[in-house]
XYZ file of C-alpha atoms in Angstrom:
659
model
C 49.054 -38.524 -10.192
C 46.895 -41.386 -8.655
C 48.690 -40.905 -5.277
C 47.960 -37.041 -5.367
C 44.359 -37.595 -6.099
C 44.138 -39.959 -3.410
C 45.794 -37.580 -0.994
C 43.472 -34.968 -2.024
C 40.575 -37.385 -1.499
C 41.919 -38.411 1.848
C 42.222 -34.763 2.748
C 38.836 -33.908 1.611
C 37.368 -36.875 3.794
C 39.306 -35.610 6.849
C 38.243 -32.193 6.356
C 34.643 -33.000 6.202
C 34.675 -35.414 9.109
C 31.025 -35.499 10.457
C 31.234 -33.881 14.254
C 29.382 -35.488 17.194
C 27.094 -32.830 17.490
C 25.802 -33.295 13.958
C 25.495 -37.004 14.759
C 23.494 -36.292 17.765
C 20.954 -33.873 15.845
C 20.352 -36.994 13.702
C 22.139 -35.794 10.393
C 24.706 -37.649 8.364
C 26.386 -34.684 6.471
C 28.881 -31.995 7.655
C 27.396 -28.441 7.226
C 30.711 -27.388 5.207
C 30.652 -30.619 3.004
C 26.783 -29.808 2.248
C 27.595 -26.224 1.412
C 30.609 -27.083 -0.877
C 28.520 -29.385 -3.062
C 26.748 -26.288 -4.773
C 29.093 -23.550 -3.947
C 32.003 -25.296 -5.599
C 29.667 -26.645 -8.623
C 30.867 -30.169 -7.567
C 28.737 -32.797 -9.229
C 31.121 -35.252 -8.052
C 30.183 -34.299 -4.406
C 26.755 -34.902 -4.968
C 27.102 -38.248 -6.639
C 29.144 -39.285 -3.611
C 26.648 -38.561 -1.433
C 23.784 -40.373 -3.356
C 22.397 -37.310 -5.400
C 19.534 -35.273 -4.404
C 17.943 -38.151 -2.680
C 21.037 -39.116 -0.722
C 21.199 -35.374 0.363
C 17.663 -35.358 1.456
C 18.118 -38.706 3.542
C 21.478 -37.283 4.958
C 19.681 -33.985 6.306
C 16.637 -36.109 7.417
C 13.842 -34.745 5.017
C 11.440 -36.243 2.683
C 10.249 -34.116 -0.227
C 6.501 -34.786 0.609
C 6.488 -33.877 4.300
C 9.352 -31.252 4.131
C 11.320 -30.002 7.517
C 9.193 -30.601 10.552
C 8.735 -27.269 12.525
C 9.985 -28.731 15.703
C 13.336 -29.144 14.154
C 13.890 -25.825 12.694
C 15.901 -24.586 15.807
C 18.231 -27.772 15.805
C 18.740 -27.073 12.017
C 19.617 -23.451 12.609
C 21.972 -24.264 15.129
C 23.811 -26.928 13.133
C 23.620 -25.545 9.752
C 23.210 -21.771 10.570
C 20.334 -19.245 9.823
C 19.525 -17.505 6.604
C 21.105 -14.244 7.542
C 24.174 -12.380 6.057
C 26.721 -10.906 8.494
C 26.058 -7.241 8.192
C 28.432 -4.373 9.170
C 27.640 -2.879 12.668
C 25.547 0.409 12.386
C 27.775 3.574 12.791
C 27.548 5.438 15.890
C 26.494 9.061 16.184
C 29.940 10.063 17.136
C 31.216 8.806 13.811
C 28.430 10.948 11.777
C 29.784 13.674 14.164
C 33.322 13.087 12.836
C 32.363 12.922 9.282
C 30.509 16.190 9.584
C 33.635 17.990 10.819
C 35.421 16.904 7.604
C 33.822 19.680 5.616
C 36.545 21.922 4.044
C 34.427 25.120 4.973
C 34.097 24.139 8.562
C 37.853 23.252 8.854
C 38.665 26.672 7.807
C 36.118 28.306 10.076
C 37.691 26.323 13.211
C 41.153 27.488 12.368
C 39.900 31.117 12.027
C 38.136 30.636 15.241
C 41.391 29.343 16.963
C 43.430 32.280 15.574
C 40.737 34.792 16.297
C 40.580 33.605 20.088
C 44.303 33.799 20.257
C 44.693 37.165 18.686
C 41.664 38.586 20.548
C 42.927 37.785 23.965
C 46.369 39.007 23.181
C 44.830 42.502 21.955
C 41.561 42.895 23.824
C 42.271 40.663 26.901
C 40.056 38.222 28.814
C 37.176 37.572 28.232
C 36.358 40.186 25.599
C 38.909 38.993 23.086
C 37.076 35.360 23.174
C 33.794 36.560 21.787
C 34.302 36.494 18.140
C 36.312 33.066 18.324
C 33.621 31.341 20.507
C 30.730 32.839 18.146
C 32.454 30.998 15.100
C 33.078 27.918 17.325
C 29.340 27.738 18.274
C 28.231 28.296 14.695
C 30.452 25.432 13.625
C 29.097 23.345 16.469
C 25.517 23.691 15.475
C 26.310 22.879 11.726
C 28.026 19.899 12.932
C 25.230 18.734 15.273
C 22.499 19.455 12.757
C 24.221 17.441 9.835
C 25.210 14.700 12.188
C 21.768 14.283 13.841
C 20.085 14.456 10.217
C 22.440 11.741 8.846
C 21.994 9.642 11.856
C 18.492 9.661 11.647
C 18.426 9.013 7.956
C 20.595 5.976 8.565
C 18.361 4.566 11.120
C 15.228 5.221 8.783
C 16.999 3.161 6.036
C 18.077 0.629 8.436
C 14.236 -0.011 9.145
C 13.556 0.282 5.408
C 15.969 -2.248 4.388
C 14.460 -4.624 7.108
C 11.074 -4.211 5.425
C 12.526 -4.850 2.111
C 14.003 -7.969 3.035
C 10.752 -9.503 4.463
C 10.310 -11.722 1.533
C 7.904 -14.696 1.712
C 8.369 -18.046 -0.061
C 6.520 -20.945 -0.397
C 8.194 -24.196 1.318
C 6.522 -27.570 2.403
C 6.647 -28.117 5.981
C 4.824 -30.707 8.295
C 3.538 -32.210 5.196
C 1.624 -28.994 3.839
C 2.493 -25.924 1.737
C 2.863 -22.610 3.854
C 4.519 -19.327 3.395
C 7.668 -18.378 5.366
C 9.889 -15.459 5.641
C 13.245 -16.189 3.904
C 14.964 -15.419 7.263
C 13.195 -18.491 8.643
C 14.662 -20.872 5.838
C 16.755 -23.739 7.213
C 18.737 -26.512 5.524
C 16.395 -29.282 4.173
C 13.489 -26.986 3.306
C 11.823 -28.028 0.245
C 11.208 -24.675 -1.631
C 8.873 -23.786 -4.350
C 10.077 -21.611 -7.135
C 8.285 -19.884 -9.938
C 8.908 -16.791 -12.525
C 10.486 -13.688 -10.801
C 11.449 -15.444 -7.578
C 14.952 -15.048 -6.269
C 16.563 -18.079 -5.089
C 16.641 -17.600 -1.402
C 19.499 -20.149 -0.594
C 21.968 -22.556 -2.254
C 20.172 -25.803 -3.169
C 19.603 -28.723 -5.411
C 16.848 -29.204 -7.974
C 14.270 -31.748 -7.097
C 11.680 -31.418 -9.937
C 10.049 -28.870 -12.182
C 9.011 -27.647 -15.631
C 11.507 -25.614 -17.823
C 13.255 -24.253 -15.069
C 15.416 -21.329 -16.451
C 17.764 -19.311 -13.914
C 19.400 -15.966 -14.675
C 22.912 -16.027 -12.918
C 23.909 -12.793 -14.288
C 24.038 -11.275 -10.675
C 26.717 -13.749 -9.517
C 28.758 -14.743 -12.645
C 28.034 -11.637 -15.162
C 26.979 -13.826 -17.738
C 23.772 -12.536 -19.670
C 22.944 -16.093 -20.993
C 20.305 -17.943 -18.829
C 20.943 -21.314 -17.309
C 18.656 -24.356 -17.917
C 18.408 -26.283 -14.501
C 17.243 -29.798 -14.561
C 18.226 -33.262 -13.342
C 21.590 -33.646 -14.838
C 22.282 -29.747 -14.197
C 20.651 -29.495 -10.703
C 22.818 -26.739 -8.724
C 20.924 -23.608 -7.867
C 22.689 -20.398 -6.217
C 21.478 -18.140 -3.960
C 20.837 -14.607 -5.095
C 19.983 -15.609 -8.893
C 16.678 -15.182 -10.375
C 14.109 -17.513 -11.908
C 13.663 -16.447 -15.424
C 11.256 -19.040 -16.590
C 9.442 -22.345 -15.668
C 8.891 -23.536 -12.039
C 10.431 -25.919 -9.870
C 11.191 -27.408 -6.344
C 14.628 -27.584 -4.789
C 15.959 -28.545 -1.425
C 18.137 -26.092 0.750
C 21.721 -27.107 1.256
C 23.229 -24.140 2.409
C 21.877 -20.646 4.070
C 23.348 -17.535 5.351
C 27.057 -16.846 5.041
C 27.845 -20.499 3.851
C 25.972 -19.783 0.375
C 27.699 -18.364 -2.584
C 25.907 -15.216 -2.400
C 27.017 -15.012 1.492
C 30.648 -15.586 0.580
C 30.315 -12.567 -2.096
C 28.795 -10.260 0.458
C 32.027 -10.805 2.812
C 34.109 -9.359 0.123
C 32.095 -6.174 -0.494
C 32.305 -3.062 1.487
C 29.816 -0.380 1.741
C 30.258 2.720 -0.307
C 30.294 6.209 1.202
C 27.416 8.785 0.554
C 28.358 11.321 -2.010
C 27.757 14.994 -1.442
C 24.622 16.296 -3.085
C 24.945 18.616 -6.027
C 23.778 21.600 -4.057
C 26.479 20.912 -1.551
C 29.298 20.475 -4.017
C 28.247 24.116 -5.581
C 28.041 25.740 -2.400
C 31.326 24.149 -0.648
C 32.927 25.450 -4.133
C 31.343 28.847 -3.703
C 32.771 28.924 0.039
C 36.122 27.634 -1.092
C 36.352 30.395 -3.695
C 34.805 33.094 -1.256
C 37.563 31.848 1.418
C 40.479 31.879 -0.819
C 39.692 35.626 -2.096
C 39.052 36.587 1.668
C 42.611 35.135 2.453
C 44.228 37.027 -0.349
C 42.640 40.318 0.815
C 43.535 39.421 4.240
C 47.342 38.767 3.445
C 47.353 41.888 1.022
C 45.818 44.059 3.828
C 48.371 42.613 6.274
C 51.336 43.415 3.955
C 50.053 46.828 3.102
C 49.768 47.812 6.844
C 52.975 46.231 7.770
C 54.944 47.722 4.753
C 53.492 51.253 5.471
C 54.365 50.780 9.320
C 57.745 49.715 8.420
C 58.429 52.699 5.833
C 57.102 55.477 8.335
C 59.282 54.010 11.087
C 62.294 54.072 8.674
C 61.376 57.663 7.705
C 61.544 58.570 11.455
C 64.937 56.724 11.759
C 63.443 54.378 14.123
C 63.732 51.129 12.316
C 66.069 49.850 14.762
C 64.162 50.906 17.691
C 61.622 48.582 18.571
C 59.004 48.640 21.526
C 56.195 46.544 22.806
C 53.687 49.192 21.235
C 55.298 48.536 17.872
C 54.728 44.777 18.447
C 51.198 45.211 19.523
C 50.495 47.684 16.274
C 51.827 44.588 14.230
C 49.484 42.305 16.107
C 46.433 44.645 15.397
C 47.335 44.315 11.757
C 47.148 40.655 12.137
C 43.813 40.760 13.806
C 42.387 42.969 11.148
C 43.732 40.236 8.620
C 41.971 37.499 10.576
C 38.801 39.584 10.709
C 38.718 40.142 6.960
C 39.118 36.266 6.690
C 36.423 35.526 9.346
C 34.134 37.908 7.711
C 34.599 36.777 4.259
C 34.096 33.001 4.853
C 30.262 32.594 5.066
C 29.898 30.367 8.260
C 25.987 30.628 7.811
C 26.061 28.952 4.339
C 26.778 25.332 5.447
C 24.331 25.662 8.057
C 21.551 26.975 5.627
C 22.390 24.247 3.221
C 22.164 21.392 6.058
C 19.011 22.884 7.451
C 17.251 23.065 4.321
C 18.182 19.659 3.222
C 17.187 18.250 6.663
C 13.768 19.972 6.648
C 13.049 18.508 2.988
C 14.144 15.025 3.890
C 11.791 15.425 7.111
C 8.955 16.427 4.873
C 9.256 13.650 2.460
C 9.331 11.076 5.387
C 6.267 12.574 6.711
C 4.862 11.976 3.131
C 5.988 8.192 3.408
C 8.635 8.764 0.928
C 11.854 7.790 2.126
C 15.113 8.916 0.147
C 18.302 7.182 0.129
C 20.503 10.056 -1.221
C 19.686 13.815 -0.041
C 20.320 15.112 -3.836
C 16.776 13.575 -4.258
C 15.440 16.354 -2.012
C 16.816 18.682 -4.403
C 15.888 17.273 -7.714
C 12.487 16.086 -6.915
C 11.430 19.432 -7.064
C 12.390 19.727 -10.740
C 10.314 16.496 -11.764
C 7.861 17.070 -14.636
C 6.963 13.440 -15.361
C 6.141 10.487 -13.217
C 5.765 6.890 -14.856
C 3.584 4.602 -12.832
C 2.840 0.809 -13.083
C -1.041 -0.196 -12.838
C -1.188 -3.482 -11.115
C -0.695 -2.975 -7.297
C 0.359 0.717 -7.818
C -2.869 2.162 -8.957
C -5.011 -0.446 -8.130
C -5.091 -2.882 -5.074
C -3.922 -6.229 -6.655
C -6.808 -7.821 -4.961
C -8.492 -9.424 -7.980
C -12.009 -11.072 -8.445
C -13.821 -12.510 -11.309
C -16.500 -9.872 -12.052
C -17.758 -11.043 -15.770
C -17.516 -14.220 -17.693
C -18.615 -15.005 -21.374
C -19.633 -18.860 -21.800
C -21.532 -20.798 -24.318
C -22.205 -17.827 -26.179
C -23.641 -15.607 -23.381
C -22.233 -12.996 -20.973
C -22.803 -13.389 -17.192
C -22.106 -10.843 -14.382
C -20.818 -12.383 -10.951
C -23.336 -10.618 -8.630
C -22.905 -13.305 -5.937
C -19.714 -14.314 -3.956
C -21.613 -17.315 -2.974
C -21.934 -20.788 -4.793
C -25.747 -20.716 -4.827
C -25.789 -17.511 -6.728
C -23.006 -18.592 -9.044
C -24.886 -21.631 -9.907
C -27.933 -19.823 -11.035
C -26.250 -18.994 -14.235
C -27.584 -22.275 -15.733
C -24.242 -23.787 -16.784
C -24.818 -27.339 -17.984
C -22.798 -30.125 -16.562
C -20.883 -30.870 -19.674
C -19.532 -27.251 -20.028
C -18.986 -27.018 -16.056
C -16.801 -30.256 -16.357
C -14.619 -28.884 -18.828
C -14.654 -25.262 -17.096
C -13.311 -27.091 -13.909
C -10.711 -28.735 -16.054
C -9.221 -25.542 -17.709
C -9.297 -23.757 -14.274
C -7.732 -26.388 -12.024
C -5.570 -28.310 -14.469
C -3.912 -25.206 -15.751
C -3.083 -23.295 -12.700
C 0.096 -22.397 -10.795
C -2.058 -22.087 -7.507
C -1.886 -24.627 -4.605
C -3.990 -25.162 -1.600
C -2.477 -25.596 1.882
C -4.043 -25.496 5.454
C -2.949 -22.794 7.657
C -2.714 -23.108 11.592
C -6.458 -23.148 11.928
C -6.947 -26.011 9.575
C -8.713 -23.606 7.010
C -7.599 -23.735 3.118
C -5.300 -21.152 1.982
C -4.555 -20.473 -1.724
C -0.956 -19.658 -2.583
C -0.423 -18.048 -5.971
C -0.588 -14.717 -7.960
C -3.590 -12.296 -7.532
C -4.886 -13.257 -10.948
C -4.304 -17.079 -10.598
C -6.127 -16.789 -7.221
C -8.953 -15.144 -8.675
C -9.669 -17.818 -11.263
C -9.119 -20.449 -8.664
C -11.460 -19.010 -6.193
C -14.062 -18.593 -8.981
C -13.539 -22.178 -9.617
C -14.050 -23.207 -6.051
C -17.164 -21.096 -5.931
C -18.681 -22.923 -8.716
C -18.222 -26.107 -6.671
C -15.035 -27.529 -8.117
C -12.928 -29.800 -6.376
C -9.200 -29.133 -7.037
C -7.640 -32.198 -5.288
C -10.101 -34.624 -7.175
C -9.171 -32.733 -10.462
C -5.423 -33.198 -9.839
C -6.009 -36.886 -8.747
C -7.632 -38.074 -11.898
C -5.286 -36.385 -14.389
C -1.590 -36.447 -14.734
C 0.144 -33.536 -15.743
C 2.809 -34.473 -18.812
C 4.245 -30.938 -19.544
C 3.865 -27.369 -18.536
C 4.791 -24.124 -20.153
C 4.453 -21.473 -17.447
C 3.294 -17.759 -18.090
C 5.849 -15.322 -18.739
C 5.685 -11.619 -20.305
C 6.813 -12.676 -23.560
C 4.185 -15.597 -24.168
C 1.557 -14.010 -22.151
C -0.053 -17.389 -21.686
C 0.145 -20.650 -19.783
C -0.278 -24.159 -21.250
C -0.334 -27.628 -19.664
C -0.461 -30.978 -21.170
C -2.209 -33.697 -19.303
C -3.174 -37.540 -19.615
C -6.698 -37.907 -19.005
C -7.926 -40.942 -17.167
C -8.544 -42.879 -20.277
C -5.024 -42.403 -21.475
C -5.620 -39.685 -24.047
C -3.933 -36.490 -24.251
C -5.617 -32.754 -23.697
C -3.816 -29.580 -23.745
C -5.084 -26.544 -21.649
C -4.282 -22.942 -22.614
C -5.102 -19.700 -20.544
C -3.688 -16.180 -21.146
C -4.014 -12.785 -22.915
C -7.246 -12.784 -24.869
C -5.969 -11.309 -28.063
C -3.377 -14.106 -28.155
C -5.430 -17.153 -27.159
C -8.331 -16.256 -29.202
C -6.250 -16.407 -32.385
C -5.223 -19.991 -31.300
C -8.946 -21.126 -31.355
C -11.105 -22.478 -34.087
C -13.881 -23.819 -32.335
C -15.782 -22.746 -29.033
C -17.943 -24.702 -26.414
C -21.790 -24.620 -27.050
C -24.336 -24.434 -24.124
C -24.272 -28.716 -24.393
C -20.739 -28.824 -23.988
C -19.961 -29.610 -27.724
C -17.120 -28.196 -29.723
C -18.697 -25.880 -32.596
C -16.647 -24.173 -35.211
C -15.892 -20.647 -34.731
C -17.187 -18.323 -37.545
C -15.779 -14.892 -38.562
C -18.975 -13.281 -37.281
C -18.545 -15.099 -34.143
C -14.815 -14.033 -33.676
C -16.026 -10.428 -34.094
C -18.640 -10.851 -31.689
C -16.134 -12.602 -28.869
C -13.482 -9.747 -29.744
C -16.429 -7.233 -29.026
C -17.006 -8.976 -25.785
C -13.629 -8.902 -24.944
C -13.162 -5.151 -25.804
C -16.352 -4.365 -23.872
C -14.833 -5.975 -20.554
C -11.665 -4.229 -21.145
C -13.444 -1.030 -21.491
C -15.066 -1.566 -18.067
C -11.429 -1.876 -16.601
C -11.613 -5.600 -16.285
C -8.288 -7.836 -17.043
C -9.354 -10.396 -19.648
C -8.414 -14.167 -19.995
C -9.301 -16.614 -22.391
C -9.502 -20.204 -21.473
C -9.296 -22.970 -24.058
C -8.551 -26.760 -24.541
C -7.376 -29.048 -27.381
C -7.505 -32.920 -27.535
C -4.697 -34.496 -29.162
C -4.240 -37.576 -31.115
C -2.706 -40.570 -29.692
C -1.441 -41.433 -26.095
C 1.970 -40.020 -26.699
C 2.979 -36.377 -27.897
C 6.529 -35.244 -28.338
C 7.669 -31.719 -28.530
C 6.250 -28.157 -27.451
C 2.433 -27.818 -26.476
C 0.548 -27.041 -29.530
C -0.783 -23.354 -30.127
C -3.269 -23.749 -32.672
C -6.660 -25.584 -33.026
C -7.966 -25.008 -29.499
C -11.587 -24.854 -28.480
C -12.806 -21.722 -26.584
C -14.313 -22.459 -23.251
C -14.779 -19.033 -21.548
C -13.346 -15.399 -21.368
C -13.305 -14.110 -17.892
C -13.163 -10.399 -16.874
C -11.094 -10.159 -13.749
C -11.711 -6.741 -11.861
C -8.646 -5.038 -9.992
C -10.258 -2.012 -8.026
C -8.642 1.479 -8.065
C -6.715 2.087 -4.745
C -8.328 4.905 -2.593
C -6.544 8.339 -3.135
C -5.132 7.691 -6.410
C -7.671 9.932 -8.242
C -6.708 12.785 -5.758
C -2.944 11.920 -6.123
C -2.999 12.268 -9.871
C -5.006 15.565 -9.845
C -2.471 16.879 -7.545
C 0.286 16.219 -9.687
C -1.483 17.462 -12.789
C -2.294 20.645 -10.826
C 1.588 20.937 -9.979
C 2.152 20.566 -13.690
C 3.656 16.960 -13.695
C 2.548 14.531 -16.421
C 1.558 11.367 -14.941
C 1.830 8.425 -17.336
C 0.795 4.937 -17.063
C 3.192 1.985 -18.227
C 1.757 -1.579 -17.953
C 1.680 -5.003 -19.731
C -1.984 -5.227 -19.492
C -4.422 -5.075 -22.403
C -4.536 -1.721 -23.998
C -8.378 -1.378 -23.244
C -8.198 -2.287 -19.835
C -5.238 0.100 -19.323
C -7.154 2.835 -20.963
C -10.026 2.311 -18.647
C -8.078 2.385 -15.793
C -6.388 5.490 -16.805
C -9.626 7.350 -17.511
C -10.927 6.261 -14.182
C -7.905 7.712 -12.083
C -7.769 10.701 -14.378
C -4.443 9.963 -16.219
C -5.992 9.619 -19.672
C -7.334 12.972 -20.429
C -8.780 14.618 -23.687
C -6.123 14.831 -26.422
C -3.984 12.107 -24.653
C -2.456 9.196 -26.364
C -2.622 5.467 -25.255
C -0.073 3.245 -27.436
C 0.953 -0.228 -27.323
C 4.777 -1.058 -26.876
C 5.433 -2.699 -30.338
C 3.779 0.233 -32.211
C 5.934 2.739 -30.358
C 9.163 0.793 -31.027
C 8.847 0.866 -34.658
C 8.636 4.699 -34.875
C 11.752 6.498 -36.236
C 13.164 9.097 -33.684
C 11.414 12.071 -35.213
C 8.011 10.278 -34.693
C 8.909 9.511 -31.206
C 9.723 12.994 -30.304
C 6.434 14.097 -31.766
C 4.496 11.439 -29.977
C 5.936 11.318 -26.575
C 4.629 14.756 -25.227
C 1.189 13.296 -25.880
C 1.617 9.756 -24.566
C -0.109 9.020 -21.295
C -0.781 5.302 -21.497
C 2.046 3.045 -22.842
C 1.098 -0.642 -23.022
């Protein structure tokens, strides 16, 4: 047993011997060995190489500085590029060949050849060629139109796939955070992961908070996987379900688990559209009926000819004129088949689908399956998201409620913002709840200007804090983050636990107003003191929140809580907070949305909004763009889900907004 294991180890070491090329590039680990650590789920390999710190050292990377831009080409040469090997695109001739496989066209081509043969024999050259050549020309036209349409479609979708794969991720390079394309990712890159991100390459966990990964796309297991120091392997193609973290890339492209999987998959063929299936069926039936009548006609004529010949006692006497008579009968039968088979039907179907697809492309609507060209005309309802679809997803703080007063942000300059008269004590806590409890990060671009990386809502709050005169770096320097509970669609809030410079602990929370307000029993007055919240004040703040929402503003509450003692075990508390501010964030409506909604309504298509935002905000946006009309219903998801099937059937036709 020991000898066998030693042999395996020995073979493993010889297999992963470091080449001179790798050594000359300044790296200390073979590309295949590095890739095998994650792909084979081998913790032994990770420990053998000194853990994540040892891996970083062997690929010449520090977690703080990241990869140097000057090394990118060398890393791509040694460890590969983050691209998957794709099948070569099909040529135009392959599309022509596929178009010729249509059953109707095959029948027509056979008929054309028979028609030419019979025509030349009965009518001579070139008159006997006309019917057959006409059929061949029709078939050629159908094949060319079909092939050209499918070929152009494939080119369009190749471009579309290329656009879809232009995903940006946050990495640390040259000592600063920056966004790059996943195609530019190299081994050694330090990648920042957050909720909703697809893991762009195989890698090893460095640090993070409550990182949960959905590996169902690879393993088929629906149960999410917690990733931490003792279970640090991250696979390409999986999705971040919760939390956030940093990883170091160990394999890219075809060396990843996802890349190996892609090698085994083959591209599926295109199915015929429902219309094509039905019309091909009709053409086949007509063709069979035509064939049956042609055979019957030929048999009747032939039998009659033979009977007449027998009655004249000429059955044994055959001449060339008799042969020509039988050939004419055969020509009549072929003519019946040619006339019966609708050669114009495939052409009509192909042209109609091609024109429909072209029209949709002109309207900026690409369809992968031609059947969509047929079924879209039958659409009676369109469900749409709000943020980024109906709105621009470019958010700014428009109004705030603070120390009992509502302020409108009229100016986008620090001088105008500071005219609100916020006291130093309140301002200090406002900076803390904004800058301590944020997923945003700052980075300098190529021109040396500060760039904010984060979601639109986070960026709106962050930019507001900067306009107030806050210093993000100073805030993060003085406070130590102990624990983070990132925002997700279930909690609808983000919480963070920090250690103050004095050593005491303070929790910060921000999120959906209806959730955070219930967690608060105090609020911050104009002097910066925590004052108990009365029932009247809660109702007043609720009115403020509803007022913001009715003006199509996304509302967030920001709060904090001081904890007793320098240590705290367990999750971040969700009660006893002090409300600092309520912010109303504006997301302007996209130009042209109103007209598009009115066009759909005029065409008899119901437009419904499905969003996770506050119901009042959703209603305000829906009214603004014309989705929510008089008699329409706006309903929250939990309320809808508890209805019985009969209630749902009665309510669904009236629903225009679902939150």
